[in-house]
Tab-separated table of C-alpha atoms in Angstrom:
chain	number	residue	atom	x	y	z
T	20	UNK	CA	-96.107	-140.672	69.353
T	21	UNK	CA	-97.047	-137.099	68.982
T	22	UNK	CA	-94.057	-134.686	68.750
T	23	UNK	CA	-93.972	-131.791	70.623
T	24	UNK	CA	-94.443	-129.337	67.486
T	25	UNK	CA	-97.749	-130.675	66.548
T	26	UNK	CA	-99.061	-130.604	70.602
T	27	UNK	CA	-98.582	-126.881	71.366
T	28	UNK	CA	-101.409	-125.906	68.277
T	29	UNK	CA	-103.789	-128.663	69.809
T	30	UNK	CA	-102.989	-127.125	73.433
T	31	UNK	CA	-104.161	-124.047	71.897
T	32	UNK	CA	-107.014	-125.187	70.193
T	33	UNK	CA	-108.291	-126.624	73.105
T	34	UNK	CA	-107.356	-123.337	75.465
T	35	UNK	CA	-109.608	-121.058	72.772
T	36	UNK	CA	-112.359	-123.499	72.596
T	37	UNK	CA	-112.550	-123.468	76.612
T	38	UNK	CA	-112.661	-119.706	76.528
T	39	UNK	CA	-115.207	-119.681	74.000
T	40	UNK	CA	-117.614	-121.786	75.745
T	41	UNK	CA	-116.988	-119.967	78.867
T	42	UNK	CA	-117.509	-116.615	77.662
T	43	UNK	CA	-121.497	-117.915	76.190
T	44	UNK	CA	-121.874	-119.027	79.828
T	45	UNK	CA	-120.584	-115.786	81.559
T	46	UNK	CA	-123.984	-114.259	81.141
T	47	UNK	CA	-126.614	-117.364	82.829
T	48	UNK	CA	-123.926	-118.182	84.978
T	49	UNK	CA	-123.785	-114.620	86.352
T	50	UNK	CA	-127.482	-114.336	86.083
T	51	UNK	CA	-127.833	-117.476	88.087
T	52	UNK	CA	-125.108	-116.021	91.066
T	53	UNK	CA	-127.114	-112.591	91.516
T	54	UNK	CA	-130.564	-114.656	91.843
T	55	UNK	CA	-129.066	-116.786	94.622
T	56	UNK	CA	-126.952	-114.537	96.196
T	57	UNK	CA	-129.132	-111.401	96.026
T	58	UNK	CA	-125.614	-109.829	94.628
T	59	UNK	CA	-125.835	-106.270	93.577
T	60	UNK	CA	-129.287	-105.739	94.729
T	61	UNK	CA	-131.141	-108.460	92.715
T	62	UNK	CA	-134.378	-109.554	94.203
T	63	UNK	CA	-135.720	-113.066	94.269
T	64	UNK	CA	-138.922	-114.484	92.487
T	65	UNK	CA	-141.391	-116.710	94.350
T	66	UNK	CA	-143.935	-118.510	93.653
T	67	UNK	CA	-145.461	-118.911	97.503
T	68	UNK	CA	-146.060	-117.099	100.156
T	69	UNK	CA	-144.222	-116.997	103.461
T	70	UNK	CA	-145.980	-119.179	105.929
T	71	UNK	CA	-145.155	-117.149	109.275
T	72	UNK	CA	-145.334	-113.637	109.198
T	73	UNK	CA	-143.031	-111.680	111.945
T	74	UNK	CA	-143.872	-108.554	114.243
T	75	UNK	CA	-141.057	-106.638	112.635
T	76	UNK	CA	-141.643	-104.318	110.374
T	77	UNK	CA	-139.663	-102.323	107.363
T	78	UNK	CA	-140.373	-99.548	105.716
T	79	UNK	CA	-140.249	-99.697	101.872
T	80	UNK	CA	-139.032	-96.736	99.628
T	81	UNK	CA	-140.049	-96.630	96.040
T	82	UNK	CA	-138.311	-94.871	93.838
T	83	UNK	CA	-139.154	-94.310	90.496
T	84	UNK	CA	-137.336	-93.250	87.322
T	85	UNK	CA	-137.830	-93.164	83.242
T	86	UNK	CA	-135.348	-92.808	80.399
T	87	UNK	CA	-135.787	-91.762	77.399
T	88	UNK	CA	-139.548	-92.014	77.773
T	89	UNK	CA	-142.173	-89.350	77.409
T	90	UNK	CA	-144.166	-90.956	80.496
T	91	UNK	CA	-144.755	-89.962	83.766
T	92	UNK	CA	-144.169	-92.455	85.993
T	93	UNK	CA	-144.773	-92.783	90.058
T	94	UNK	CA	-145.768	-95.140	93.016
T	95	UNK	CA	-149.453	-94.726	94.712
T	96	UNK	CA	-147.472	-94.792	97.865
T	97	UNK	CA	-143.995	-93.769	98.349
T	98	UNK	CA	-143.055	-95.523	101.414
T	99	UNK	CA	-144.912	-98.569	103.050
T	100	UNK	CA	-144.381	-100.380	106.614
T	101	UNK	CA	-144.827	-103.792	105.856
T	102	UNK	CA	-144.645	-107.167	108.313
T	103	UNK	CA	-141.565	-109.480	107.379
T	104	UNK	CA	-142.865	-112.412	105.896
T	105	UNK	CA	-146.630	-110.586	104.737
T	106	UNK	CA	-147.640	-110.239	101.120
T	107	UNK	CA	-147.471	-106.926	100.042
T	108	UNK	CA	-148.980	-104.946	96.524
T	109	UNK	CA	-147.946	-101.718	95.429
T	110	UNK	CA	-149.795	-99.868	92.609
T	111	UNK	CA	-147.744	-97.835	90.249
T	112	UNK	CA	-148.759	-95.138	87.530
T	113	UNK	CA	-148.052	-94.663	84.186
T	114	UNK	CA	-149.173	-91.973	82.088
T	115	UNK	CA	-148.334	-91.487	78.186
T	116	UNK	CA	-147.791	-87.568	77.671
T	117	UNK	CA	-146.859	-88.185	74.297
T	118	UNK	CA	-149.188	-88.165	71.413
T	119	UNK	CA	-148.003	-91.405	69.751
T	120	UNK	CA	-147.932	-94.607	71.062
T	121	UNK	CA	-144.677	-95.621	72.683
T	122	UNK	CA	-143.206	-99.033	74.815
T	123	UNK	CA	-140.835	-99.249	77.557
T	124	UNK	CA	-139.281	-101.818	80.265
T	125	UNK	CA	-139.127	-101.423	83.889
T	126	UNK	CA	-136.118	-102.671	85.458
T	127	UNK	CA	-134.900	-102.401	89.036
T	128	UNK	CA	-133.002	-103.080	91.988
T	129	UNK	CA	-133.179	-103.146	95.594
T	130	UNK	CA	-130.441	-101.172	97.983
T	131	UNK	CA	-128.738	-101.850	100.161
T	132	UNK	CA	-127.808	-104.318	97.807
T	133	UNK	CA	-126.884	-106.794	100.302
T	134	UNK	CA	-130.938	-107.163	100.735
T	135	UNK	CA	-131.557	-108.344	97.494
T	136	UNK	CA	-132.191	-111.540	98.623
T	137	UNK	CA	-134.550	-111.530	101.125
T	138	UNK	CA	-136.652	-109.334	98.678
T	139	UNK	CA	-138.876	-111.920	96.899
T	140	UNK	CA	-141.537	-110.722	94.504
T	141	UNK	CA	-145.125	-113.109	93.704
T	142	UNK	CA	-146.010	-110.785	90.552
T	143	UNK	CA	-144.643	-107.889	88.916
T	144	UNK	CA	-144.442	-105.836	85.504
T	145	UNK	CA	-141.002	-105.979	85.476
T	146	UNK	CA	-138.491	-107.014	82.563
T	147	UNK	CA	-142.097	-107.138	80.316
T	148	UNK	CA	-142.739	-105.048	77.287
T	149	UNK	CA	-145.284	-102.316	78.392
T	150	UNK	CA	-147.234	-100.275	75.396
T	151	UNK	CA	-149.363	-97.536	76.269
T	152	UNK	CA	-151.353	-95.530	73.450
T	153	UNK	CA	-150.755	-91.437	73.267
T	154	UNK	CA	-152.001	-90.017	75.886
T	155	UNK	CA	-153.107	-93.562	77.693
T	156	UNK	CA	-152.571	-94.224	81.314
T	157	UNK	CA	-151.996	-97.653	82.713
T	158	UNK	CA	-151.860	-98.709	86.478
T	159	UNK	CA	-149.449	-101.773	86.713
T	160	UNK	CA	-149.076	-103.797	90.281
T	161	UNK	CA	-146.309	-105.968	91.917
T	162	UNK	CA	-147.142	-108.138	94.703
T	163	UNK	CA	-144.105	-108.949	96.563
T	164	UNK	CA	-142.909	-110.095	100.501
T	165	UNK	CA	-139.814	-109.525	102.684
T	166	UNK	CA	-138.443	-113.214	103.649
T	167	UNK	CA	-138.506	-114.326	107.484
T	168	UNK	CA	-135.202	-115.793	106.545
T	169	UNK	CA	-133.692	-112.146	107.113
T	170	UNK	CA	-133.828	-112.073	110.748
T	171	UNK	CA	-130.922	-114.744	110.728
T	172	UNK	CA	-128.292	-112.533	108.607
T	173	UNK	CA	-126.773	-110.340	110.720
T	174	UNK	CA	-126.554	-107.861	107.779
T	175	UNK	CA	-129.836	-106.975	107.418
T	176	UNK	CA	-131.476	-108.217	110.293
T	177	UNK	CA	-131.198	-104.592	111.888
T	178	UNK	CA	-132.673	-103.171	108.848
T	179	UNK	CA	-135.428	-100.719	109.323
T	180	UNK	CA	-135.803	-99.161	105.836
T	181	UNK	CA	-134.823	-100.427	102.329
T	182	UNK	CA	-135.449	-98.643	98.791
T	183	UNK	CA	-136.960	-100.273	95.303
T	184	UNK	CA	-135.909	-98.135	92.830
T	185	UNK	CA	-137.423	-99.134	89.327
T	186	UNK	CA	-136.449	-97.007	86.142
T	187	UNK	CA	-138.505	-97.837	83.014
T	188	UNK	CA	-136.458	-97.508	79.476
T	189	UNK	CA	-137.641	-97.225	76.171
T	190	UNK	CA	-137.967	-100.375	73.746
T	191	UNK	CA	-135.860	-98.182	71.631
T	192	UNK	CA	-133.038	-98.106	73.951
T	193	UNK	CA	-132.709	-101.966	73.982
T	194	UNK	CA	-132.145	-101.945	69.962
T	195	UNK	CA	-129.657	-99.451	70.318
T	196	UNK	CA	-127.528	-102.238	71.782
């Protein structure tokens, strides 16, 4: 029989190694929420398009941002009307002012937040290394659709604008981490 005195270490064995493992699945497990949930303004990837494409329509901001960057960064179009449920493409700029070469990341979200997940892209540069030589300019695309499913949420169904703001960081400010 075990005694008591030699239980309450294994207890807490067992306790740390639970917390342990939890804490290395914090991150996927929260990544894994916000994809399916559209929390905090995460959009949703797809690999097909809609197949029914509704009469109402939603204007698209773009906002764009850089950090820590010497680019120059901007959307073709600022705003777009686009048909829930059509495939869309936006063209963005980028423009190396510096005279070295340099690399950055484009991340973004979508607000309101709570739209996130009717926001699903086809293609984008996003979350991907992008080098441009000194002085280069580059002309990346993202291909995206609002989901017909967003007519049955009564959150967003009244929606009549929402904004994609993407900010593109340095490489360097990833190794700082």
């Amino acid at each position: 029989m075990i005694k008591k005195k030699s239980l309450t270490p294994l207890v807490l064995i067992g306790i740390f190694v639970f917390m342990l493992g939890l804490s290395y699945a914090a991150v996927p497990l929260y990544d894994l929420f916000c994809r399916v949930t559209g929390f905090g303004g995460t959009t949703q990837i797809s690999n097909n398009a809609p197949k029914v494409v509704l009469n109402k329509v939603v204007s698209v901001r773009f906002d764009t941002n850089v950090n820590n960057l010497p680019w120059e960064f901007k959307a073709k179009s600022n705003v777009i009307d686009v048909k829930v449920g059509q495939v869309n493409k936006i063209e963005f700029e980028v423009e190396n002012y510096s005279g070295e070469p340099t690399a950055g990341v484009a991340s973004f979200n979508v607000s309101p937040a709570s739209f996130g997940k009717y926001y699903s892209k086809l293609g984008c540069f996003c979350f991907e290394k992008q080098e441009l030589k000194a002085g280069e300019k580059a002309t990346y695309v993202m291909t995206f659709y609002l989901d017909p499913e967003m007519v049955n949420d009564p959150s967003v169904k009244n929606l009549e604008d929402v904004t994609m703001s993407y900010t593109f960081f340095s490489t360097d400010y990833y190794k700082q981490s």
